[in-house]
Coordinates of C-alpha atoms in Angstrom, one line a residue:
M1 CA 109.0 53.7 -4.9
N2 CA 105.7 55.4 -4.5
R3 CA 104.0 54.0 -1.4
Q4 CA 100.9 56.2 -1.6
P5 CA 98.7 53.5 -3.1
F6 CA 99.6 51.2 -0.2
W7 CA 98.6 53.7 2.5
F8 CA 95.4 54.6 0.6
L9 CA 94.4 50.9 0.4
L10 CA 95.3 50.4 4.1
F11 CA 93.0 53.4 5.0
V12 CA 90.2 51.9 2.8
L13 CA 90.5 48.5 4.5
L14 CA 90.5 50.1 8.0
L15 CA 87.5 52.1 7.1
A16 CA 85.7 49.0 5.8
A17 CA 86.5 47.1 8.9
C18 CA 85.3 49.9 11.2
L19 CA 82.1 50.3 9.4
R20 CA 81.4 46.6 9.5
L21 CA 82.3 46.2 13.2
Y22 CA 80.3 49.3 14.2
H23 CA 77.0 48.3 15.9
L24 CA 77.7 44.7 15.0
N25 CA 75.5 43.6 18.0
Q26 CA 73.0 46.5 17.9
Q27 CA 70.2 44.2 16.6
G28 CA 69.4 40.7 17.5
L29 CA 69.2 37.8 15.0
W30 CA 66.4 37.9 12.5
G31 CA 64.6 35.0 10.7
D32 CA 67.2 34.1 8.1
E33 CA 70.0 34.3 10.6
G34 CA 68.0 32.0 12.8
W35 CA 68.0 29.5 10.0
S36 CA 71.7 29.8 9.7
V37 CA 72.1 29.1 13.4
E38 CA 69.7 26.1 13.3
F39 CA 71.4 24.6 10.3
S40 CA 74.9 24.8 11.8
D41 CA 74.6 23.0 15.1
P42 CA 78.2 23.1 16.5
H43 CA 77.6 19.9 18.5
D44 CA 76.9 17.9 15.4
P45 CA 78.6 19.3 12.2
H46 CA 78.0 16.1 10.3
A47 CA 74.2 16.6 10.6
V48 CA 74.4 20.0 8.9
T49 CA 74.2 18.7 5.3
E50 CA 71.2 16.5 6.3
Q51 CA 69.2 19.4 7.5
L52 CA 70.1 21.5 4.4
V53 CA 68.4 19.0 2.1
Y54 CA 65.1 20.7 2.9
D55 CA 66.5 24.2 2.3
L56 CA 67.5 26.1 -0.9
H57 CA 71.2 26.5 -0.2
P58 CA 74.4 24.5 -0.7
P59 CA 76.3 23.4 2.5
L60 CA 79.7 25.1 2.6
Y61 CA 78.9 28.2 4.6
F62 CA 76.8 26.3 7.2
I63 CA 79.6 23.7 7.7
L64 CA 82.1 26.5 8.2
L65 CA 79.8 28.2 10.6
S66 CA 79.3 25.0 12.6
Y67 CA 83.1 24.6 13.1
W68 CA 83.5 28.4 13.6
R69 CA 81.0 28.3 16.5
Q70 CA 83.1 25.6 18.2
V71 CA 86.2 27.8 18.0
A72 CA 84.9 31.4 18.2
G73 CA 81.9 31.0 20.4
D74 CA 78.1 30.8 20.0
N75 CA 77.2 34.4 20.7
V76 CA 75.9 36.9 18.1
V77 CA 79.1 38.9 17.7
A78 CA 81.2 35.8 17.2
M79 CA 78.9 34.4 14.6
R80 CA 78.6 37.6 12.7
L81 CA 82.4 38.0 12.6
L82 CA 82.4 35.1 10.1
G83 CA 80.7 37.6 7.7
V84 CA 82.9 40.6 8.6
F85 CA 86.2 38.9 7.8
P86 CA 85.4 37.8 4.2
A87 CA 83.7 41.2 3.7
V88 CA 86.8 43.1 4.4
L89 CA 88.9 40.7 2.4
T90 CA 86.5 41.3 -0.5
V91 CA 87.3 45.0 -0.4
A92 CA 91.0 44.1 -0.7
L93 CA 90.3 41.7 -3.6
V94 CA 88.2 44.4 -5.4
A95 CA 91.2 46.7 -5.3
R96 CA 93.3 43.9 -6.8
L97 CA 90.7 43.1 -9.5
G98 CA 90.2 46.8 -10.3
R99 CA 93.9 47.1 -10.8
T100 CA 93.9 44.1 -13.1
L101 CA 90.9 45.3 -15.1
F102 CA 91.7 49.0 -15.2
N103 CA 94.6 50.5 -13.2
P104 CA 95.7 50.8 -9.6
T105 CA 93.9 54.1 -8.9
A106 CA 90.6 52.7 -10.2
G107 CA 91.2 49.6 -8.1
I108 CA 91.6 51.5 -4.8
L109 CA 88.6 53.8 -5.7
A110 CA 86.5 50.7 -6.4
A111 CA 87.5 49.3 -3.0
L112 CA 86.5 52.6 -1.4
M113 CA 83.1 52.5 -3.1
L114 CA 82.5 49.0 -1.8
A115 CA 83.8 49.9 1.7
I116 CA 81.2 52.6 2.1
A117 CA 78.4 50.7 0.3
D118 CA 75.5 50.5 2.9
K119 CA 74.1 47.4 1.4
H120 CA 77.4 45.5 1.6
I121 CA 77.8 46.7 5.2
V122 CA 74.3 45.4 6.1
L123 CA 75.0 42.0 4.6
S124 CA 78.4 41.9 6.2
Q125 CA 76.8 42.1 9.7
E126 CA 74.6 39.1 9.4
V127 CA 75.0 35.4 10.1
R128 CA 74.5 34.6 6.4
H129 CA 76.6 33.3 3.5
Y130 CA 76.5 36.4 1.2
P131 CA 79.8 37.9 2.3
L132 CA 81.5 34.6 1.8
A133 CA 79.9 34.3 -1.7
F134 CA 81.1 37.8 -2.6
M135 CA 84.6 37.0 -1.5
W136 CA 84.8 33.7 -3.5
M137 CA 83.3 35.4 -6.6
T138 CA 85.8 38.3 -6.5
W139 CA 88.7 36.0 -5.7
C140 CA 87.6 33.7 -8.5
S141 CA 87.7 36.7 -10.9
V142 CA 91.2 37.6 -9.8
A143 CA 92.3 34.0 -10.3
Y144 CA 90.5 33.9 -13.7
F145 CA 92.6 36.8 -15.1
Q146 CA 95.8 35.3 -13.5
W147 CA 95.0 32.1 -15.4
I148 CA 94.4 34.0 -18.6
K149 CA 97.7 35.7 -18.3
K150 CA 99.6 32.6 -17.3
P151 CA 97.7 29.3 -17.5
N152 CA 100.2 27.3 -15.5
R153 CA 99.3 24.4 -13.1
A154 CA 99.2 26.6 -10.0
H155 CA 96.9 29.2 -11.5
T156 CA 94.7 26.5 -13.0
L157 CA 94.4 24.7 -9.7
Q158 CA 93.6 27.9 -7.8
Y159 CA 91.0 28.9 -10.3
A160 CA 89.3 25.5 -10.3
I161 CA 89.2 25.3 -6.5
L162 CA 87.6 28.8 -6.3
I163 CA 84.9 27.8 -8.8
M164 CA 84.0 24.9 -6.5
L165 CA 83.9 27.2 -3.5
C166 CA 81.6 29.6 -5.3
V167 CA 79.1 26.9 -6.2
Y168 CA 79.1 25.2 -2.8
T169 CA 78.5 28.6 -1.0
H170 CA 75.6 30.0 -3.0
Y171 CA 73.9 28.8 -6.1
Y172 CA 73.8 32.4 -7.5
A173 CA 77.6 32.6 -7.1
A174 CA 77.9 30.0 -9.9
L175 CA 76.8 32.8 -12.3
I176 CA 80.4 34.1 -12.2
V177 CA 81.4 31.1 -14.3
M178 CA 78.8 32.1 -16.9
V179 CA 80.3 35.6 -16.8
Q180 CA 83.8 34.3 -17.4
I181 CA 82.8 32.0 -20.2
L182 CA 80.9 34.8 -22.0
Y183 CA 83.9 37.1 -21.6
A184 CA 86.2 34.5 -23.0
V185 CA 83.9 33.9 -26.0
F186 CA 83.6 37.5 -26.9
V187 CA 87.1 38.8 -25.9
L188 CA 89.7 36.0 -25.7
R189 CA 91.9 35.1 -28.6
P190 CA 93.0 32.6 -29.9
W191 CA 90.0 30.3 -29.6
E192 CA 92.1 27.5 -28.1
R193 CA 92.1 29.5 -24.8
V194 CA 88.3 29.4 -24.8
G195 CA 88.4 25.6 -25.2
R196 CA 90.9 25.2 -22.3
L197 CA 88.7 27.5 -20.2
L198 CA 85.6 25.3 -20.9
L199 CA 87.6 22.3 -20.0
V200 CA 88.8 23.7 -16.6
T201 CA 85.3 25.0 -15.7
S202 CA 83.7 21.7 -16.7
I203 CA 86.1 19.7 -14.6
S204 CA 85.5 22.0 -11.6
M205 CA 81.8 21.7 -11.9
L206 CA 82.1 17.9 -11.8
A207 CA 83.0 18.4 -8.1
F208 CA 79.4 19.6 -7.7
L209 CA 78.0 16.2 -8.7
P210 CA 77.9 14.9 -5.1
W211 CA 75.5 17.7 -4.2
A212 CA 73.7 17.9 -7.5
A213 CA 71.0 15.4 -6.6
V214 CA 70.3 17.4 -3.4
A215 CA 70.1 20.6 -5.4
Y216 CA 67.6 19.0 -7.7
Y217 CA 65.5 17.7 -4.8
Q218 CA 65.5 21.2 -3.3
L219 CA 64.1 22.5 -6.5
L220 CA 61.4 19.8 -6.5
I221 CA 60.2 20.6 -3.1
R222 CA 60.3 24.3 -3.7
P223 CA 59.4 24.6 -7.4
E224 CA 58.1 28.1 -7.0
G225 CA 61.5 29.3 -5.8
I226 CA 61.7 31.7 -2.8
T227 CA 58.4 32.2 -1.0
H228 CA 59.3 35.8 -0.2
S229 CA 60.4 36.7 -3.7
W230 CA 59.6 40.3 -4.7
P231 CA 57.3 41.2 -7.5
R232 CA 58.6 42.1 -10.9
T233 CA 57.4 45.7 -10.7
W234 CA 58.8 49.2 -11.1
D235 CA 58.6 49.7 -7.3
T236 CA 61.0 46.8 -6.9
F237 CA 63.3 48.2 -9.5
D238 CA 63.2 51.7 -7.9
F239 CA 63.9 50.3 -4.4
L240 CA 66.9 48.1 -5.6
V241 CA 68.5 51.1 -7.5
V242 CA 68.6 53.1 -4.3
D243 CA 69.5 50.1 -2.2
F244 CA 72.5 49.2 -4.4
I245 CA 73.7 52.6 -5.8
G246 CA 72.7 54.9 -3.0
R247 CA 71.6 58.5 -3.1
P248 CA 71.9 60.8 -4.9
V249 CA 71.0 58.2 -7.6
A250 CA 72.0 60.6 -10.4
L251 CA 75.5 60.7 -9.1
G252 CA 75.8 56.9 -9.0
I253 CA 74.3 56.5 -12.4
G254 CA 76.6 59.2 -13.8
L255 CA 79.7 57.4 -12.3
L256 CA 78.5 54.2 -13.9
L257 CA 78.1 55.8 -17.3
V258 CA 81.6 57.4 -17.1
G259 CA 83.0 54.1 -15.8
F260 CA 81.6 52.1 -18.7
L261 CA 82.1 54.6 -21.5
W262 CA 85.5 56.0 -20.7
R263 CA 88.1 54.4 -23.0
W264 CA 85.6 51.7 -24.1
H265 CA 88.1 50.5 -26.6
K266 CA 89.7 48.5 -23.8
P267 CA 88.0 45.1 -23.5
T268 CA 88.1 44.7 -19.8
P269 CA 85.0 46.8 -19.0
S270 CA 82.9 44.2 -20.7
Y271 CA 83.8 41.8 -17.8
V272 CA 82.0 43.9 -15.3
L273 CA 79.2 44.5 -17.8
F274 CA 78.6 40.8 -18.0
W275 CA 78.9 40.4 -14.2
L276 CA 76.3 43.2 -13.8
G277 CA 73.9 42.0 -16.5
I278 CA 73.9 38.2 -16.3
P279 CA 72.4 37.9 -12.7
I280 CA 69.7 40.4 -13.6
V281 CA 68.8 38.8 -17.0
V282 CA 68.8 35.3 -15.5
T283 CA 66.6 36.3 -12.6
L284 CA 64.1 38.0 -14.9
V285 CA 64.1 35.2 -17.5
V286 CA 63.3 32.4 -15.0
Y287 CA 60.9 34.5 -13.0
P288 CA 57.7 33.1 -14.5
Q289 CA 58.7 29.6 -13.5
V290 CA 61.0 30.2 -10.4
K291 CA 60.6 33.4 -8.5
L292 CA 64.1 34.5 -7.3
I293 CA 63.9 38.3 -7.1
T294 CA 65.3 39.4 -3.8
D295 CA 67.7 42.1 -2.8
R296 CA 70.0 39.5 -1.4
N297 CA 70.2 37.3 -4.5
L298 CA 70.8 40.3 -6.7
S299 CA 73.3 41.9 -4.2
L300 CA 76.2 40.1 -6.0
V301 CA 76.1 43.0 -8.5
L302 CA 77.5 45.2 -5.7
I303 CA 81.0 44.1 -6.8
P304 CA 80.7 45.1 -10.4
L305 CA 78.9 48.3 -9.5
A306 CA 81.8 49.3 -7.2
L307 CA 84.3 48.4 -9.9
V308 CA 82.6 50.6 -12.5
M309 CA 82.0 53.5 -10.2
G310 CA 85.6 53.3 -9.1
R311 CA 86.7 53.5 -12.7
G312 CA 84.3 56.4 -13.2
I313 CA 85.9 58.4 -10.4
A314 CA 89.4 57.5 -11.8
A315 CA 88.4 59.0 -15.1
F316 CA 88.6 62.5 -13.7
P317 CA 91.9 64.5 -13.5
A318 CA 93.8 64.2 -10.2
P319 CA 92.5 67.3 -8.3
G320 CA 88.9 66.7 -9.3
R321 CA 89.2 63.0 -8.7
G322 CA 90.3 63.5 -5.1
M323 CA 87.6 66.1 -4.4
L324 CA 84.9 63.8 -5.9
A325 CA 86.1 60.9 -3.8
L326 CA 86.0 63.0 -0.6
I327 CA 82.4 64.2 -1.4
I328 CA 81.3 60.6 -2.0
V329 CA 82.9 59.4 1.3
A330 CA 81.4 62.2 3.3
N331 CA 78.0 61.5 1.8
G332 CA 78.4 57.8 2.4
L333 CA 79.3 58.2 6.0
T334 CA 76.6 60.7 6.8
S335 CA 73.7 59.1 5.0
L336 CA 72.0 55.7 5.1
D337 CA 70.7 54.2 1.9
S338 CA 70.2 50.6 3.0
Y339 CA 69.2 49.5 6.4
F340 CA 67.3 46.4 7.6
D341 CA 65.3 46.8 10.7
H342 CA 65.3 43.4 12.4
P343 CA 62.1 42.2 14.1
P344 CA 62.4 42.7 17.9
V345 CA 62.7 39.0 18.8
R346 CA 65.7 39.6 21.0
E347 CA 64.0 42.3 22.9
L348 CA 60.9 40.2 23.4
S349 CA 63.0 37.2 24.4
V350 CA 64.7 39.4 27.1
Y351 CA 61.3 40.5 28.4
I352 CA 60.2 36.8 28.6
A353 CA 63.4 35.8 30.4
D354 CA 63.0 38.7 32.9
H355 CA 59.5 37.5 33.7
Y356 CA 59.9 33.8 33.3
P357 CA 58.0 31.5 35.8
A358 CA 60.4 28.7 36.8
G359 CA 59.8 25.5 34.8
E360 CA 57.2 26.7 32.4
P361 CA 57.4 26.2 28.6
V362 CA 57.6 29.0 26.1
L363 CA 55.6 29.1 22.9
M364 CA 56.2 31.0 19.7
D365 CA 53.7 31.9 16.9
V366 CA 55.9 34.3 15.0
E367 CA 56.1 32.5 11.6
G368 CA 59.6 32.8 10.0
E369 CA 61.2 34.5 13.0
D370 CA 60.8 31.4 15.2
K371 CA 64.3 30.1 14.8
A372 CA 65.9 33.4 15.6
M373 CA 63.7 33.7 18.7
R374 CA 64.5 30.2 19.7
Y375 CA 68.2 31.1 19.7
H376 CA 67.7 34.1 21.9
L377 CA 65.4 32.3 24.3
R378 CA 67.9 29.4 24.6
E379 CA 70.6 31.9 25.4
L380 CA 68.5 33.6 28.1
L381 CA 66.4 30.9 29.7
P382 CA 67.5 28.0 31.9
T383 CA 68.9 24.9 30.1
G384 CA 66.2 22.4 29.2
T385 CA 63.4 25.0 28.9
D386 CA 60.8 23.6 26.5
I387 CA 60.6 26.2 23.6
I388 CA 58.0 25.3 21.0
S389 CA 57.2 26.9 17.6
L390 CA 53.5 26.6 16.7
H391 CA 54.4 27.6 13.2
Q392 CA 56.6 24.6 12.9
W393 CA 53.9 22.4 14.5
R394 CA 51.5 23.5 11.9
L395 CA 54.0 22.5 9.2
D396 CA 54.8 19.2 10.9
Y397 CA 51.4 18.0 12.0
K398 CA 49.2 19.7 9.4
I399 CA 45.5 18.7 10.1
Y400 CA 46.5 17.2 13.4
F401 CA 47.9 20.4 14.7
L402 CA 45.0 21.4 17.0
G403 CA 44.9 17.9 18.5
V404 CA 48.6 18.1 19.4
L405 CA 48.0 21.6 20.8
E406 CA 45.1 20.3 22.9
T407 CA 47.3 17.6 24.4
F408 CA 50.0 20.2 25.3
L409 CA 47.5 22.5 26.9
Q410 CA 46.1 19.8 29.1
E411 CA 49.6 19.0 30.4
H412 CA 50.5 22.5 31.6
D413 CA 49.0 25.3 33.7
G414 CA 50.8 28.3 32.3
F415 CA 53.2 29.7 29.7
W416 CA 54.4 32.7 27.7
I417 CA 53.6 32.8 24.1
A418 CA 54.9 35.3 21.5
Y419 CA 52.5 36.1 18.7
W420 CA 52.9 38.1 15.6
V421 CA 49.5 39.8 15.5
N422 CA 47.7 39.2 12.2
Q423 CA 44.5 41.1 11.8
D424 CA 43.6 39.3 8.6
R425 CA 43.1 35.9 10.1
V426 CA 41.5 34.3 13.2
W427 CA 44.1 33.1 15.6
D428 CA 43.5 29.4 15.8
V429 CA 45.0 29.2 19.2
E430 CA 42.5 31.3 21.1
E431 CA 39.6 28.8 21.1
P432 CA 41.7 25.8 22.4
L433 CA 43.1 28.1 25.1
S434 CA 39.6 29.2 26.2
R435 CA 38.3 25.6 26.0
N436 CA 41.1 24.4 28.3
G437 CA 40.5 27.1 30.9
Y438 CA 43.3 29.4 30.1
V439 CA 43.1 33.2 30.8
R440 CA 45.5 35.8 29.6
T441 CA 47.0 37.2 32.7
A442 CA 49.7 39.5 31.2
S443 CA 50.8 41.0 27.9
H444 CA 53.6 43.1 26.5
R445 CA 53.6 44.7 23.0
D446 CA 56.4 45.7 20.6
Y447 CA 56.3 46.8 17.0
H448 CA 58.1 46.0 13.8
L449 CA 57.6 48.4 10.9
G450 CA 54.3 49.5 12.4
Y451 CA 53.0 45.9 12.9
P452 CA 52.4 44.7 16.5
I453 CA 54.2 41.7 17.9
D454 CA 53.0 40.6 21.4
V455 CA 54.0 38.3 24.2
Y456 CA 51.2 37.0 26.4
H457 CA 51.1 35.0 29.6
Y458 CA 48.3 32.5 29.8
D459 CA 47.3 30.6 32.9
K460 CA 44.9 28.0 34.1
V461 CA 43.9 30.4 36.8
P462 CA 43.4 29.2 40.4
A463 CA 39.9 29.5 41.9
I464 CA 39.3 32.8 43.6
E465 CA 39.0 31.0 47.0
E466 CA 42.5 29.4 46.5
T467 CA 44.4 32.2 48.3
I468 CA 47.8 31.8 50.0
A469 CA 47.9 35.3 51.5
L470 CA 45.6 38.3 51.9
F471 CA 47.1 41.7 52.0
G472 CA 44.9 44.2 53.7
E473 CA 41.3 43.5 53.1
S474 CA 41.3 43.1 49.3
I475 CA 44.5 42.0 47.6
R476 CA 44.8 38.3 47.3
L477 CA 48.0 36.3 46.4
H478 CA 47.0 33.0 44.8
R479 CA 50.1 31.4 43.5
V480 CA 53.9 31.8 43.5
K481 CA 56.5 30.2 41.3
V482 CA 60.2 30.4 42.0
A483 CA 63.3 28.3 41.7
H484 CA 64.0 26.7 45.1
E485 CA 67.8 26.8 44.4
I486 CA 69.9 29.1 42.3
Q487 CA 73.6 29.7 41.6
Q488 CA 75.2 32.7 43.3
G489 CA 75.0 35.8 41.1
E490 CA 72.1 34.3 39.1
P491 CA 69.0 36.5 39.2
L492 CA 66.1 35.1 41.2
T493 CA 62.8 35.4 39.2
V494 CA 59.7 35.4 41.3
S495 CA 56.3 35.0 39.6
L496 CA 53.1 35.8 41.4
W497 CA 49.4 35.7 40.6
W498 CA 47.1 38.3 42.2
S499 CA 43.5 39.4 42.3
T500 CA 41.4 41.9 44.3
A501 CA 38.1 41.4 46.1
A502 CA 37.2 45.1 45.7
E503 CA 38.1 48.0 43.5
L504 CA 41.4 49.7 44.5
P505 CA 41.6 53.5 44.3
I506 CA 45.4 53.3 45.0
S507 CA 48.2 51.9 42.8
Y508 CA 50.1 49.8 45.3
S509 CA 53.7 48.7 45.0
V510 CA 55.0 45.1 45.4
S511 CA 58.3 44.4 47.1
I512 CA 60.2 41.1 46.9
F513 CA 63.1 40.5 49.2
L514 CA 65.3 38.0 50.9
L515 CA 65.8 37.7 54.7
N516 CA 68.6 35.9 56.5
A517 CA 68.2 33.5 59.4
A518 CA 68.0 36.4 61.8
G519 CA 65.2 38.0 59.9
Q520 CA 67.4 40.8 58.5
L521 CA 66.9 42.2 55.0
V522 CA 69.7 41.0 52.7
V523 CA 68.6 42.1 49.3
Q524 CA 65.3 43.2 47.5
G525 CA 64.1 43.6 44.0
P526 CA 63.0 46.8 42.3
D527 CA 59.7 47.8 44.0
G528 CA 56.9 49.0 41.9
P529 CA 53.4 48.2 40.5
P530 CA 52.8 44.8 39.0
Q531 CA 54.1 44.0 35.5
G532 CA 56.6 46.9 35.7
G533 CA 53.7 49.4 35.9
Q534 CA 51.7 47.9 33.1
A535 CA 49.1 46.5 35.4
P536 CA 48.7 49.0 38.3
T537 CA 46.4 47.8 41.0
S538 CA 44.1 50.9 40.6
G539 CA 43.1 49.4 37.2
W540 CA 42.4 45.9 38.4
V541 CA 39.0 44.3 37.8
V542 CA 37.5 42.6 40.7
D543 CA 38.1 38.8 40.8
Q544 CA 40.3 38.9 37.7
I545 CA 43.7 37.2 38.0
Y546 CA 46.9 39.2 37.2
F547 CA 50.3 37.8 36.6
D548 CA 53.4 39.6 37.9
S549 CA 57.1 38.8 37.8
Q550 CA 60.0 40.4 39.5
Q551 CA 63.7 39.7 39.7
V552 CA 66.1 39.9 42.7
D553 CA 69.8 40.4 42.0
T554 CA 71.8 38.0 44.1
Q555 CA 75.3 38.9 43.0
A556 CA 76.2 40.4 46.4
V557 CA 74.4 37.7 48.4
E558 CA 76.6 35.1 50.2
L559 CA 76.0 31.4 49.9
G560 CA 73.3 30.0 52.2
Q561 CA 69.6 29.7 52.8
Y562 CA 67.2 32.7 52.8
Q563 CA 63.5 33.4 53.3
L564 CA 61.7 34.8 50.3
A565 CA 59.1 37.4 51.4
V566 CA 56.5 39.6 49.7
K567 CA 55.2 43.0 50.9
V568 CA 52.5 45.3 49.4
Y569 CA 52.5 49.0 50.3
N570 CA 51.3 52.4 49.3
S571 CA 54.4 54.1 47.7
T572 CA 52.9 57.5 48.3
D573 CA 52.9 57.4 52.1
G574 CA 54.7 54.1 52.8
A575 CA 51.6 52.6 54.5
I576 CA 51.9 48.8 54.4
L577 CA 49.0 46.4 53.7
P578 CA 49.4 43.8 56.5
V579 CA 49.2 40.1 56.1
E580 CA 47.3 38.9 59.2
T581 CA 49.6 40.4 61.9
D582 CA 52.8 40.7 59.8
D583 CA 54.0 43.4 57.4
Y584 CA 55.0 40.8 54.8
F585 CA 54.3 37.2 53.7
V586 CA 57.1 34.6 53.8
V587 CA 56.8 32.5 50.6
E588 CA 59.4 29.8 51.2
T589 CA 63.1 29.1 51.7
I590 CA 65.6 29.7 48.8
S591 CA 69.0 28.2 48.6
I592 CA 71.9 30.1 47.0
R593 CA 74.7 27.7 46.0

């Protein structure tokens, strides 16, 4: 018995798993992943379907994700593994389908093409339903040919169930049924088999009736289709060709031509031709009424592309076939044809958490990225922190939005706000902030694809004369926010508001530290200029308030009560700016439990 195909397939599956696990947590969640998380609350799985009524997707993946989060955990890696597992299984199923349609060699080579496909890897590493839809479609195709070969009760039941799973995972996955019906009409004989197929698929689709009314409602509230649909242009086509086939494009197209044309007298290539063509044709036909052109919707053609290219490689004689496969693998592993750069919402959330004044709310004005950012902020900030999406407020309150915002601003004295800078419109938040006495006291900027995304800290600043400590003759400390009690090992975040009475030629450093009952230093934070060097005192404007925040690591601190103190000094020569007669100012007592 020749076991080479087994070891080749095992190598392909290990390669597929490694590529999909590699850098699984390199990027934080992005907008659509945030939707998946919000629509799959593990604490209330029964509410998942209720929330999805207002989306454009069926419920199966989100229900699975809800239960998965209860078992595997709620972190990014755990949630993304729900995409990795079906993605690797899809590679195995492609090998099986390729063997059924063509031959074992073509099947393994098709699995290899999918294993190294950058687009499939990208989608496999997201908290989204596409890998699961790919798996059901491929499995459904395997079951379809099993049913054709032997339409017994077990094969019929398996095939019918897989059709239902396709439809309940992604609406586009239902197109596989159309592929199978067309293949039957044009290829299967006798015609009685076509009739039995139509009966089985019709009965399976009846299981969709409980959700059909919801699907119809989803179309009514979003008749235009997907708001971020791509235009029907040559640029879109050019991008998708590279995205799906990879570079060099000529090699991919050549393999497709060979895969389709080699021994065309066999009917099975028509199955992958239908699978490749029907999603594209349907998307283009409905485009004037319902805009559905996205790389993700059309990515289901990755499976037939891999099957045909695998057959194209298999068409070459053995020595050339192996060399060609090695070249393709080397090219696939050393180049990147599809990559999605996530907006830096996790990085911004980390920055906010590292500089978070105790008890303050956090606002977001980042449009579709708000749910992803909410997830990261909830993971990083204290439980119960009020995290508000202004984008969602605009949708919920419409013309009353500014009134709701005014009420909020009157009830607080400071907060962080993340803002996706848009130079094309006037930010409707700035005027209410100014009217309610808020001043921007800190800012931090990141970029996504060249576009800025900022986080600002706004405060109702204290009056200049409201000073709790004067360092030297000029530097005034107006306000301090800190948690009075923390758990051992939890970082202690200290927020301070400063100003100066005169211009400062020197960039002073701020030191935050804890003292025990004997007045001995226990631990201190990282000394440096305010805002991590972004607001050096040498650049301060007279009488302007500046926000600063530092963290003290308490992992090595024993339980007990400690005095929190602040010192300002010249880092060049170590000269300390005195507070009255002391070298430092004691803020208050902190309990570590």
